[in-house]
Coordinates of C-alpha atoms and ligand atoms in Angstrom, one line a residue:
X244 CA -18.5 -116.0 78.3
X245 CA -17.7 -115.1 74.8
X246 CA -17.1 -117.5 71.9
X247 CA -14.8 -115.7 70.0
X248 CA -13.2 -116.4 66.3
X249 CA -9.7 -115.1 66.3
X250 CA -7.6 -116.0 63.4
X251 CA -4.0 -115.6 63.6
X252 CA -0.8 -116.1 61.3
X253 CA 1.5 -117.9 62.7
X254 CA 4.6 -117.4 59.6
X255 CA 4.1 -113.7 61.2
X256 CA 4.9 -114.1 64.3
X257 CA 4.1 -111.2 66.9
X258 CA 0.8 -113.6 67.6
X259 CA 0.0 -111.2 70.9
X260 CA 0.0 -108.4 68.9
X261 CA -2.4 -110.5 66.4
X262 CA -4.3 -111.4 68.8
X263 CA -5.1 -107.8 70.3
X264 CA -5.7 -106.6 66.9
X265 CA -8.5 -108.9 66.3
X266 CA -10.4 -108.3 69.7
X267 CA -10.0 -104.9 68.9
X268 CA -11.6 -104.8 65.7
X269 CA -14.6 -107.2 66.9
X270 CA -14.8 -104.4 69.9
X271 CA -15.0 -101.1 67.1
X272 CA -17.4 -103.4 64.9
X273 CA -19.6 -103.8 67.5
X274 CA -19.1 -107.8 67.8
X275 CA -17.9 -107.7 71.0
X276 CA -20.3 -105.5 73.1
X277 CA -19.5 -103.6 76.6
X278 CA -19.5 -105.7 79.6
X279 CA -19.0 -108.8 77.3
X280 CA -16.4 -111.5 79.5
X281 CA -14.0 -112.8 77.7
X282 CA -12.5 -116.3 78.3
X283 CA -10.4 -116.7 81.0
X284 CA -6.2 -116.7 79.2
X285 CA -5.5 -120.4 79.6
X286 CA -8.8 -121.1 77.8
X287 CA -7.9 -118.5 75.0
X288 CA -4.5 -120.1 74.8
X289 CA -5.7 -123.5 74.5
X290 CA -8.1 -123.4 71.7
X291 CA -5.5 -120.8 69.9
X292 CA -2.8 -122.9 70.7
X293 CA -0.6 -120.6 72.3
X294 CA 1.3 -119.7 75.5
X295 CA -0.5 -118.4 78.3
X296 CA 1.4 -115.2 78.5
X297 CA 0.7 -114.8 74.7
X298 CA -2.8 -114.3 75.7
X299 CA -2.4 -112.2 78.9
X300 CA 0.0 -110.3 76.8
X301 CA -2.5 -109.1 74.7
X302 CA -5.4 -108.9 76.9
X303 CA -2.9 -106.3 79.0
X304 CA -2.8 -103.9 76.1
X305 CA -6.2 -103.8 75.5
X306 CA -6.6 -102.9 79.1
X307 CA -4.0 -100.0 78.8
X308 CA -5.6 -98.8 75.9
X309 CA -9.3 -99.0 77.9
X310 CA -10.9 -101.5 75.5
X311 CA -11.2 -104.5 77.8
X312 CA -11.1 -103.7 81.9
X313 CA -9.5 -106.6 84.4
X314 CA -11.2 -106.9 87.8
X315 CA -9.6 -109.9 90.2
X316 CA -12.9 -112.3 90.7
X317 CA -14.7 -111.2 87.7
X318 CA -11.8 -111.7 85.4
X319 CA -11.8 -110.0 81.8
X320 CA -14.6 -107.9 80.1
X321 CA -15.1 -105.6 77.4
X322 CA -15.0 -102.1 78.9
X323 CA -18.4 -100.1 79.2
X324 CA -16.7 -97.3 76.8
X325 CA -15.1 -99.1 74.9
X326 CA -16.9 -98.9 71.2
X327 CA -16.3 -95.3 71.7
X328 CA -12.3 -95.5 71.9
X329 CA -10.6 -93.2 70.5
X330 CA -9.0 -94.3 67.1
X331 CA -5.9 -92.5 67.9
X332 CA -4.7 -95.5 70.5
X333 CA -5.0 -97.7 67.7
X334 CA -1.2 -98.8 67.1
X335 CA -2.0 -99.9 63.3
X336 CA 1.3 -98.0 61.7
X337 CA -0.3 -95.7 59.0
X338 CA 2.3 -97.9 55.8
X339 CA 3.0 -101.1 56.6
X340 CA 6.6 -101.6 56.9
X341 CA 8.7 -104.6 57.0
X342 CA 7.4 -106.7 59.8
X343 CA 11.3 -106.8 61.5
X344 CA 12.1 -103.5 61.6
X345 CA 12.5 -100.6 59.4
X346 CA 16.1 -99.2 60.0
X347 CA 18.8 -102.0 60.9
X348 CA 19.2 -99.9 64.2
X349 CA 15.7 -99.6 65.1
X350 CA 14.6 -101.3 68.5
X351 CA 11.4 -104.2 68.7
X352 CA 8.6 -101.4 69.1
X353 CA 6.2 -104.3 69.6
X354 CA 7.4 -104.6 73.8
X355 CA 6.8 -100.6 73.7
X356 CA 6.6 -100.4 77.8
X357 CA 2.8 -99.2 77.3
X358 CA 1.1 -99.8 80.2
X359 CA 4.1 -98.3 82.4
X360 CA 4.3 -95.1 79.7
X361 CA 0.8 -94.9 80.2
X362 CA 1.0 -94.7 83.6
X363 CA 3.6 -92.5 83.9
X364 CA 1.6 -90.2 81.3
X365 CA -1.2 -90.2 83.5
X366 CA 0.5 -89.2 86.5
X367 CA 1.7 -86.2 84.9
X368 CA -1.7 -85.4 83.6
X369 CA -3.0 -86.1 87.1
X370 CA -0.5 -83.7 89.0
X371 CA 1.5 -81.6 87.2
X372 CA 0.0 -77.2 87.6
X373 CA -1.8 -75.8 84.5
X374 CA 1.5 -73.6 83.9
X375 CA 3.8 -76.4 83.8
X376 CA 2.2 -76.9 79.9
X377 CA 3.1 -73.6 78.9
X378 CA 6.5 -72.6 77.1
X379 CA 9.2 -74.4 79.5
X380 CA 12.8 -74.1 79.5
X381 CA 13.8 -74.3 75.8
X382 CA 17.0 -76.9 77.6
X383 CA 14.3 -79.2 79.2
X384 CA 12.4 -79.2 82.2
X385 CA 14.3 -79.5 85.2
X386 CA 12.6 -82.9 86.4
X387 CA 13.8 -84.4 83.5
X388 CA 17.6 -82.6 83.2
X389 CA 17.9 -84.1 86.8
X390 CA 16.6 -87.7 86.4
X391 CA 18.5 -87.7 82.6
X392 CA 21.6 -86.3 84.8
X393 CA 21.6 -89.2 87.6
X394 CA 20.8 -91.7 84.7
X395 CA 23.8 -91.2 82.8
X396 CA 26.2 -91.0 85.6
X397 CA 25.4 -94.1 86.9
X398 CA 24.6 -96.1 83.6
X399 CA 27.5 -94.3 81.3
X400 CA 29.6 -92.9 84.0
X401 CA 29.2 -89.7 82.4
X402 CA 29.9 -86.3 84.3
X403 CA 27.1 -84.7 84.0
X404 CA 25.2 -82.0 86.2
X405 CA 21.3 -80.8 85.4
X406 CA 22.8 -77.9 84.0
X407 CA 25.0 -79.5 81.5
X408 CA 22.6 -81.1 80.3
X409 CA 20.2 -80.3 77.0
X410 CA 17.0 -82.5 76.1
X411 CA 16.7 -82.3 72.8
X412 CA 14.2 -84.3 69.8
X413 CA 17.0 -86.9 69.6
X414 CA 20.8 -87.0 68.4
X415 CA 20.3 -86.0 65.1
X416 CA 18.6 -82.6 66.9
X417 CA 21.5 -82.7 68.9
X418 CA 24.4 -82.9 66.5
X419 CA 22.5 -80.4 64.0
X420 CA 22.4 -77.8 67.6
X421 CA 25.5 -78.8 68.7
X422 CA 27.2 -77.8 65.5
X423 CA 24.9 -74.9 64.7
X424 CA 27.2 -73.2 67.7
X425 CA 30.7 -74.7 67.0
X426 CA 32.0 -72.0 65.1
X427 CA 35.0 -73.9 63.3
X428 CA 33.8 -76.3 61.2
X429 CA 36.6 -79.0 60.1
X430 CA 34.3 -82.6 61.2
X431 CA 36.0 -85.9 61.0
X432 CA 33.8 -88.0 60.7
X433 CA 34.4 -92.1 60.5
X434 CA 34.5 -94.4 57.6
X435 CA 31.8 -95.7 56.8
X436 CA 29.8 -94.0 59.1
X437 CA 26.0 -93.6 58.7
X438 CA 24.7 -92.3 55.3
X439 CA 21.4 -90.6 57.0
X440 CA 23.8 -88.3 59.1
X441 CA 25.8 -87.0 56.7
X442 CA 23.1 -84.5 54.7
X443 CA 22.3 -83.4 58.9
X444 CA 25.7 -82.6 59.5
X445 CA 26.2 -80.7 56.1
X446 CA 23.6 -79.1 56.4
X447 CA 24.3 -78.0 59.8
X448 CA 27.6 -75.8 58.6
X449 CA 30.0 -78.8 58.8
X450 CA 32.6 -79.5 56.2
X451 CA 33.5 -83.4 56.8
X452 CA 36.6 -85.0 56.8
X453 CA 36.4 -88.7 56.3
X454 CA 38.3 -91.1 58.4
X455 CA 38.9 -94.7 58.5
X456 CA 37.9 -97.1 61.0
X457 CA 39.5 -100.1 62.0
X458 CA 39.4 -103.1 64.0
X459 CA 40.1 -100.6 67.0
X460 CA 37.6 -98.6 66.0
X461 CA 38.8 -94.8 64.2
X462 CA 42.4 -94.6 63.1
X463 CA 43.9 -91.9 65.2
X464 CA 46.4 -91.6 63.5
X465 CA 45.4 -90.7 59.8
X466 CA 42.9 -88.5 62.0
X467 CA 46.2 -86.5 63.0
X468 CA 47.3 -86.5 59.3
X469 CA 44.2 -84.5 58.1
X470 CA 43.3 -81.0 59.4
X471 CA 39.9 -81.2 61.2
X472 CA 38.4 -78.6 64.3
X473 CA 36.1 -81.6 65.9
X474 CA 35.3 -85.5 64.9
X475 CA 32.4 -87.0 65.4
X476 CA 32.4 -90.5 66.6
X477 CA 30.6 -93.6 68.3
X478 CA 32.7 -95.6 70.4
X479 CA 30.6 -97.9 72.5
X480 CA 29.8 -99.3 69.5
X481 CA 30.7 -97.8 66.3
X482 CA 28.2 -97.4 63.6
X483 CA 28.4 -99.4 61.0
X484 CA 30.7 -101.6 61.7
X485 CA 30.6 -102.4 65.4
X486 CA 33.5 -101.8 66.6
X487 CA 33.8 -100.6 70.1
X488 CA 37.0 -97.8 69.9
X489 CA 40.0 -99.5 72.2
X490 CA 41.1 -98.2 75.3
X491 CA 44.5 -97.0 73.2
X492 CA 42.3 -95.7 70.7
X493 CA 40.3 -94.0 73.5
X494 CA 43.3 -92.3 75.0
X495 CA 45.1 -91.4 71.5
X496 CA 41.8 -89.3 70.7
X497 CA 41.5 -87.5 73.7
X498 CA 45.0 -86.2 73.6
X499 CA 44.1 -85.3 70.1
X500 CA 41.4 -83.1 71.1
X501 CA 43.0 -81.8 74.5
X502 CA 46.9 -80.8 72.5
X503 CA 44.7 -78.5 69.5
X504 CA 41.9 -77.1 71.7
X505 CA 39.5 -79.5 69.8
X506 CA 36.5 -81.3 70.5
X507 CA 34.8 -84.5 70.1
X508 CA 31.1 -84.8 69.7
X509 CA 30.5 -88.4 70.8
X510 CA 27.1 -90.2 69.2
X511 CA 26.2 -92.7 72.2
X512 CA 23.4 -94.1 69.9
X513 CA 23.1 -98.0 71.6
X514 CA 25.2 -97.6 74.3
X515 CA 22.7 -99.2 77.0
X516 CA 22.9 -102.8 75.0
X517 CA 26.1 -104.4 75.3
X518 CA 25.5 -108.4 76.0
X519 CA 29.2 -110.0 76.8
X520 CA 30.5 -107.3 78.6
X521 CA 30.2 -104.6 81.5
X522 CA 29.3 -101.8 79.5
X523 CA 32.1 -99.1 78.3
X524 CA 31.8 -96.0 79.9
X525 CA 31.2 -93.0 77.7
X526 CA 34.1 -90.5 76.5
X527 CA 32.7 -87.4 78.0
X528 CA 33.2 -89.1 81.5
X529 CA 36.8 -89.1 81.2
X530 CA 37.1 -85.4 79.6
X531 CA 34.2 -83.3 80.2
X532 CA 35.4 -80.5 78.8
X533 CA 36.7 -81.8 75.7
X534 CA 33.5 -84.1 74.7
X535 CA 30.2 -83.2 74.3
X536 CA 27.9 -86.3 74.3
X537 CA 24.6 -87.2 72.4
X538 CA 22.1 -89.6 73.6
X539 CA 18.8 -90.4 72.9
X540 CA 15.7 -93.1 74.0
X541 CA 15.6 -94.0 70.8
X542 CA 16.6 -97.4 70.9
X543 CA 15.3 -98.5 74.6
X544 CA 12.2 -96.8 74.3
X545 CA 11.2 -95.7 70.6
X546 CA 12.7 -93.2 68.1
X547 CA 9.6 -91.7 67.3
X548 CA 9.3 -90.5 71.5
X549 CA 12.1 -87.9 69.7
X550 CA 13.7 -87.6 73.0
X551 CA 17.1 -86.9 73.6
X552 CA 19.9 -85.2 75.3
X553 CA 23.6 -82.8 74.7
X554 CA 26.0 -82.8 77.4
X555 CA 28.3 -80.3 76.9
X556 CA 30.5 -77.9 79.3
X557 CA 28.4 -75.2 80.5
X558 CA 29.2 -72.4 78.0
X559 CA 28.1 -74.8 75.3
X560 CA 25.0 -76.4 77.3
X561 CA 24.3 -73.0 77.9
X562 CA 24.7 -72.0 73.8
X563 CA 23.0 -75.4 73.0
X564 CA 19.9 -74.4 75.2
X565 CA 19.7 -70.4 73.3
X566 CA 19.8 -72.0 69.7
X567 CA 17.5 -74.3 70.6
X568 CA 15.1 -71.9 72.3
X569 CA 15.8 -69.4 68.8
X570 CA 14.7 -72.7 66.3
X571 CA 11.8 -73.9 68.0
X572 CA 11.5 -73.7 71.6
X573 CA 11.7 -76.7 73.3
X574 CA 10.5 -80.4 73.3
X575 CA 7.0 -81.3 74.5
X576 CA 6.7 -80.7 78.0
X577 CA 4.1 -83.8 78.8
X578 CA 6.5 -86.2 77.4
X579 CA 9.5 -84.9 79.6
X580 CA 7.9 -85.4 82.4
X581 CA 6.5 -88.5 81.6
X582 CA 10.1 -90.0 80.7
X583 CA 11.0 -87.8 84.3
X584 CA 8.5 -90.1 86.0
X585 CA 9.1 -93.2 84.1
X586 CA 13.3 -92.7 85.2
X587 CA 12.2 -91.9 88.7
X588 CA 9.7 -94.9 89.4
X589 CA 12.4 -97.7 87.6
X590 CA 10.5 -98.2 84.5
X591 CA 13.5 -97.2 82.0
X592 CA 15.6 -99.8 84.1
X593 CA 13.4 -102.5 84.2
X594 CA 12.7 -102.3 80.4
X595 CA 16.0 -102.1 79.7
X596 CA 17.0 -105.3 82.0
X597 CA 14.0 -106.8 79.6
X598 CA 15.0 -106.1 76.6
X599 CA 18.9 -106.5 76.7
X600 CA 18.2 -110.2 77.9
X601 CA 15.6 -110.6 74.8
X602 CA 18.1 -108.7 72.4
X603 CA 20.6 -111.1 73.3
X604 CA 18.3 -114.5 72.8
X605 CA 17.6 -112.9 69.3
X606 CA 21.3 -111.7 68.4
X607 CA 23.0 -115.6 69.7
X608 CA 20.6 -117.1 67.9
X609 CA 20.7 -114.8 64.3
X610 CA 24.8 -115.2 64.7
X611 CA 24.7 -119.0 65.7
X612 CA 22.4 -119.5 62.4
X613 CA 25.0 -117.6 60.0
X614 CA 28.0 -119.4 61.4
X615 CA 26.3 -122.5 60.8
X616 CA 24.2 -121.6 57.8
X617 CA 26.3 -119.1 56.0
X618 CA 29.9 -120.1 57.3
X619 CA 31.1 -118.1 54.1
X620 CA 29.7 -114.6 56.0
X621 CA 32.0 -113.1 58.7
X622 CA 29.9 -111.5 61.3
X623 CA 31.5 -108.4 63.2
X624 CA 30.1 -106.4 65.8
X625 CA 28.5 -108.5 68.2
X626 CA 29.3 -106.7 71.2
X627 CA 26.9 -104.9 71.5
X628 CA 23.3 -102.5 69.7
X629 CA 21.0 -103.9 67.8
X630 CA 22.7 -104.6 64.5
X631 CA 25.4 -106.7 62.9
X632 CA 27.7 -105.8 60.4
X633 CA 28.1 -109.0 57.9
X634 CA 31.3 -109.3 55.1
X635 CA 30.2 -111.0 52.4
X636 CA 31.3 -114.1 50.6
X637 CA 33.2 -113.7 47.1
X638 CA 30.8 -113.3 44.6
X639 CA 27.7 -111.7 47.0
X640 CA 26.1 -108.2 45.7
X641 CA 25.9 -105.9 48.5
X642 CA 22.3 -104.8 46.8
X643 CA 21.0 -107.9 46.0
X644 CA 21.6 -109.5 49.9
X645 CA 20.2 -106.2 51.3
X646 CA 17.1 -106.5 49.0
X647 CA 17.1 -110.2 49.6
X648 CA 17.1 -109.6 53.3
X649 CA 14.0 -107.3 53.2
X650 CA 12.1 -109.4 51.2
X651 CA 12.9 -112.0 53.9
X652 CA 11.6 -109.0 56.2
X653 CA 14.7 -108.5 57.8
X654 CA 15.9 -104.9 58.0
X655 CA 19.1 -104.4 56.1
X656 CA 21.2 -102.0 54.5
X657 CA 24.2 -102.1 52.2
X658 CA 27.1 -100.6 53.2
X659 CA 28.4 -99.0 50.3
X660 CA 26.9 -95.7 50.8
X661 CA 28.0 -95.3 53.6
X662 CA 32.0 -95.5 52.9
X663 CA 33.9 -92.4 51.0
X664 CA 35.6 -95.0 48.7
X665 CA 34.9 -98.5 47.5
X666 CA 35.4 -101.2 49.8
X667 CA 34.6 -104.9 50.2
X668 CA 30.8 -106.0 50.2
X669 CA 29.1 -105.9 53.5
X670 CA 26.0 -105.5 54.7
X671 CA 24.2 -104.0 58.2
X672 CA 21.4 -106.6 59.5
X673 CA 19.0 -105.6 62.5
X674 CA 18.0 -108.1 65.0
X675 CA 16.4 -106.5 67.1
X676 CA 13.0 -107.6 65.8
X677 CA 14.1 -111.0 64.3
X678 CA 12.1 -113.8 66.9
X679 CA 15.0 -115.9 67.9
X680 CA 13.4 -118.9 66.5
X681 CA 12.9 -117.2 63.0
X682 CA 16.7 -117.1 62.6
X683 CA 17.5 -120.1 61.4
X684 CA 14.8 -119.7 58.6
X685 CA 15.9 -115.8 57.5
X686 CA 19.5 -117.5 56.8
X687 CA 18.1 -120.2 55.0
X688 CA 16.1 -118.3 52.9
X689 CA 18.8 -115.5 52.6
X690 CA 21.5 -118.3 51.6
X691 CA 18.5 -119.8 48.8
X692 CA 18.3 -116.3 47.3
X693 CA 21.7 -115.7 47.1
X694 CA 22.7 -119.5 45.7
X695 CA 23.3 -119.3 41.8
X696 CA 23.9 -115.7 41.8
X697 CA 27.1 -114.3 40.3
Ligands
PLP762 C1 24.6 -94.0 64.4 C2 23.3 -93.3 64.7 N1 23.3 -92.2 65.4 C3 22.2 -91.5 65.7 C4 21.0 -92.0 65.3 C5 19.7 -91.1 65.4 O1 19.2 -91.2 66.7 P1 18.1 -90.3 67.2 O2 16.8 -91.1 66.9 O3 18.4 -90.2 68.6 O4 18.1 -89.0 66.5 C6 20.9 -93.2 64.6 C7 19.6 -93.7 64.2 O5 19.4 -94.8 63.7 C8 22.1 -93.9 64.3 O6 22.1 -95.0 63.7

C-alpha cells in the first residue's frame, strides 16, 4: 500500500480537486508506478483530514481519466497505462483564473459530470457508423434535435418539434444566426443588459434600441414609445438584474409583438436554476410563432461544450439551419451525440437535480452573509441563475467593489457598462463557485476593503 505525501491548501478550497492533482502528478513523475494500491478512502481521509467522499471524489476522476483503475476486492491502484496518459485529460486550465469563477454567470465547472460525459462519449465512439462523423446536418443531428426537442417541452414548456429546432455553438451563435436572417433590423434590447452581447448583436446587422427594465422586468410600455422590428429579452431571469418579467409584463409584450408583426428573440440563458419557485415557462411556449428562443448547456454543463439551440417557426428554423450551413457547417458531430446520449440515459437531469440543490446551499448562504454582514447592500435577483445583482451603499465605487471582489476571488462585474445612461452603483456577483461556507468570509473581507473608502 502506498505511503503517499499529498499536500493540500485548505484557504483554497476545491480539496478533491487538490487532491487529484497531486496523485496525478506523482503518477506522470513516475512516483507512483502502475499497479501501485493506493490507501483505501477512509484511510486517505483520515490522515488528510477530510471527508470520505472528498477522497472517493477524487479517486473517481482519476479513474475516468484512466490514471488509477477501481476493482471491488482489490480496491484502488494506479493503472498499468497510466504514466503514458495522454496530457490532453489533464484539466489544469492553460491561465489561471480566479479560483470562483470567471464570468459572474459562469457555472462551478469543478462538478463537470465527467465520468457520465465520458461515458456517454464512449458510447458514441463505440456505436455510432464511420459516416455519422462526416459533414451532418448543418441544423444538428437528428438524435440530438429530438432529445433537445422533448427536453425543452417538458423542462420549459416550450413548443417545439425536431424540426424547429437548431443546435447551434451556444446563444451568442444563435442570436448572431438568428439576426443574420431577420431582415428588419430595429432591436430593443433591455437596460442594462449584458455588455459582451452588445458588440455580437451589432455586429450581426442590428441597430439597438435601449430599453429600461424594472422591477417587472422590461417596461412595455416605453418599448411601445420607441420604434423597434424585434426585442431581445430574458425573462426567466433577466440579465443583469434578476428580474423575472411578470405575468402582465409577459402578456403586454406578446401583444406587442403579435399587433406589429414583430418578433421576440428570447435569451433563456439560466432558465433550468430557479430555487423558490416552480420554474417559469419560457415565452415561445405561449407564442410560437411570435418568439424565437435561445438556449444553451452552458450553465448546467459548461460554456466551453459551445452547445446550444434556436427554436424558431419553421421558415426561420429552416433559414437558421442554411446560414448556418453557409458560415461554417455545423457543430461537432461527437459532442451532439454525446449530449443526445447523456439527455436520453438521465444524466443532464440528474446533474441538474445536483447542482440546483448545491447552487442553492451556496446562493442562501452568500445572501444570508450580506444581509447580515453588509446590511447596507440590497440584494436583488435571487430567484433564480447563478448571479446576484447587489445596490450599493452611499459612498461605494462600483470599480473598486468589483476589483475588491476579484481580489477576494469572487467573480464580479460592475454594472455601469452595461446601462445606456448613468445609474446608481451596483454590482453582478456569481455564486456559483463561492463554497457555501466561504461566504461569510468573502463579505467580511469585501466589507474590510471597502471600509474607509470615499
Ligand atoms: C445573458 C446571457 N446570455 C447569453 C450568454 C451566452 O451564452 P452561451 O454560452 O450559450 O453563448 C451569457 C453568458 O454568460 C449571458 O450572460
Amino acid at each position: 500500500m502506498a505511503d503517499l505525501h499529498i499536500t493540500i491548501n485548505r484557504d483554497k478550497g476545491a480539496i478533491a480537486g487538490q487532491i487529484a492533482s497531486e496523485l496525478r502528478d506523482s503518477i506522470r513523475l513516475g512516483r507512483l508506478t502502475p499497479g501501485t494500491r493506493l490507501p483505501a478512502s477512509r484511510d486517505l481521509a483520515a490522515d488528510l483530514r477530510v471527508s470520505r467522499g472528498v477522497v472517493v471524489e477524487a479517486y473517481e476522476q482519476l479513474v475516468a481519466e484512466g490514471f488509477l483503475i477501481s476493482r471491488v476486492g482489490s480496491g484502488t491502484q494506479v493503472a498499468p497505462a497510466a504514466a503514458r496518459a495522454p496530457a490532453v485529460e489533464d484539466p489544469a486550465p492553460v491561465t489561471r483564473a480566479p479560483y470562483y469563477g470567471h464570468r459572474p454567470t459562469s457555472p462551478d465547472l469543478g462538478h463537470f459530470p465527467r465520468e457520465r460525459w465520458l461515458a456517454s462519449v464512449r458510447h458514441v465512439l463505440a456505436t455510432v457508423p464511420a459516416d455519422a462523423l462526416d459533414y451532418g446536418d448543418p441544423g444538428g443531428v437528428p438524435e440530438l434535435r429530438e432529445e433537445l426537442a422533448g427536453y425543452l417541452r417538458r423542462v420549459r414548456a416550450a413548443d417545439v418539434r425536431p424540426e424547429n429546432l437548431v443546435v447551434v455553438g451556444g446563444v451568442a451563435q444563435g442570436l448572431s444566426l438568428i439576426l443574420h436572417v431577420l431582415t428588419r433590423t430595429a432591436l430593443a434590447v433591455e437596460d442594462p443588459s449584458s455588455h459582451r452581447q452588445a458588440p455580437l448583436l451589432r455586429r450581426a446587422g442590428a441597430q439597438l434600441v435601449p430599453v429600461p427594465v424594472d422591477e417587472q422586468g422590461l417596461d412595455v410600455a416605453a418599448l411601445r414609445a420607441r420604434r423597434a422590428d424585434s426585442v431581445l429579452v430574458t425573462p426567466a431571469h433577466q440579465f443583469p438584474t434578476g428580474v423575472v418579467l411578470s405575468p402582465a409584463r409577459r402578456a403586454a409584450l406578446l401583444e406587442w409583438a403579435r399587433e406589429g408583426d414583430r418578433t421576440i428573440l428570447e435569451d433563456d440563458y439560466d432558465a433550468e436554476f430557479r430555487f423558490d419557485r416552480d420554474p417559469v415557462g419560457c415565452l415561445q411556449g405561449l407564442a410560437p410563432d411570435r418568439v424565437i428562443l435561445s438556449g444553451s448547456v452552458s450553465k448546467a454543463l459548461a460554456p466551453g461544450l459551445r452547445l446550444g439551440w434556436v427554436v424558431a417557426p419553421a421558415h426561420l428554423a429552416d433559414a437558421v439551419r442554411r446560414a448556418r450551413g453557409e458560415l461554417d457547417l455545423g457543430s461537432p458531430v461527437i459532442e451532439q451525440y454525446a449530449l443526445a446520449h447523456f439527455l436520453r440515459t438521465g444524466g443532464y437531469d440528474k446533474h441538474l437535480r445536483r447542482m440546483r440543490r448545491e447552487y442553492h446551499r451556496r446562493r442562501d448562504a452568500l445572501v444570508l452573509a450580506l444581509a447580515e454582514h453588509a446590511p447596507g447592500v440590497r440584494v436583488r435577483g435571487i430567484e433564480a441563475g447563478l448571479h446576484v445583482y447587489l445596490d450599493l451603499p452611499p459612498g461605494w465605487d462600483e470599480d473598486r467593489v468589483a476589483a475588491a471582489a476579484l481580489e477576494l476571488g469572487l467573480s464580479a462585474e460592475a454594472v455601469a457598462p452595461m446601462r445606456s445612461s448613468a445609474g446608481p452603483p451596483a454590482v453582478v456577483v456569481g455564486f456559483a463557485r463561492l463554497p457555501a461556507r466561504k461566504a461569510v468570509e468573502a463579505v467580511l473581507g469585501l466589507k474590510v476593503r471597502m471600509s474607509g473608502q470615499n
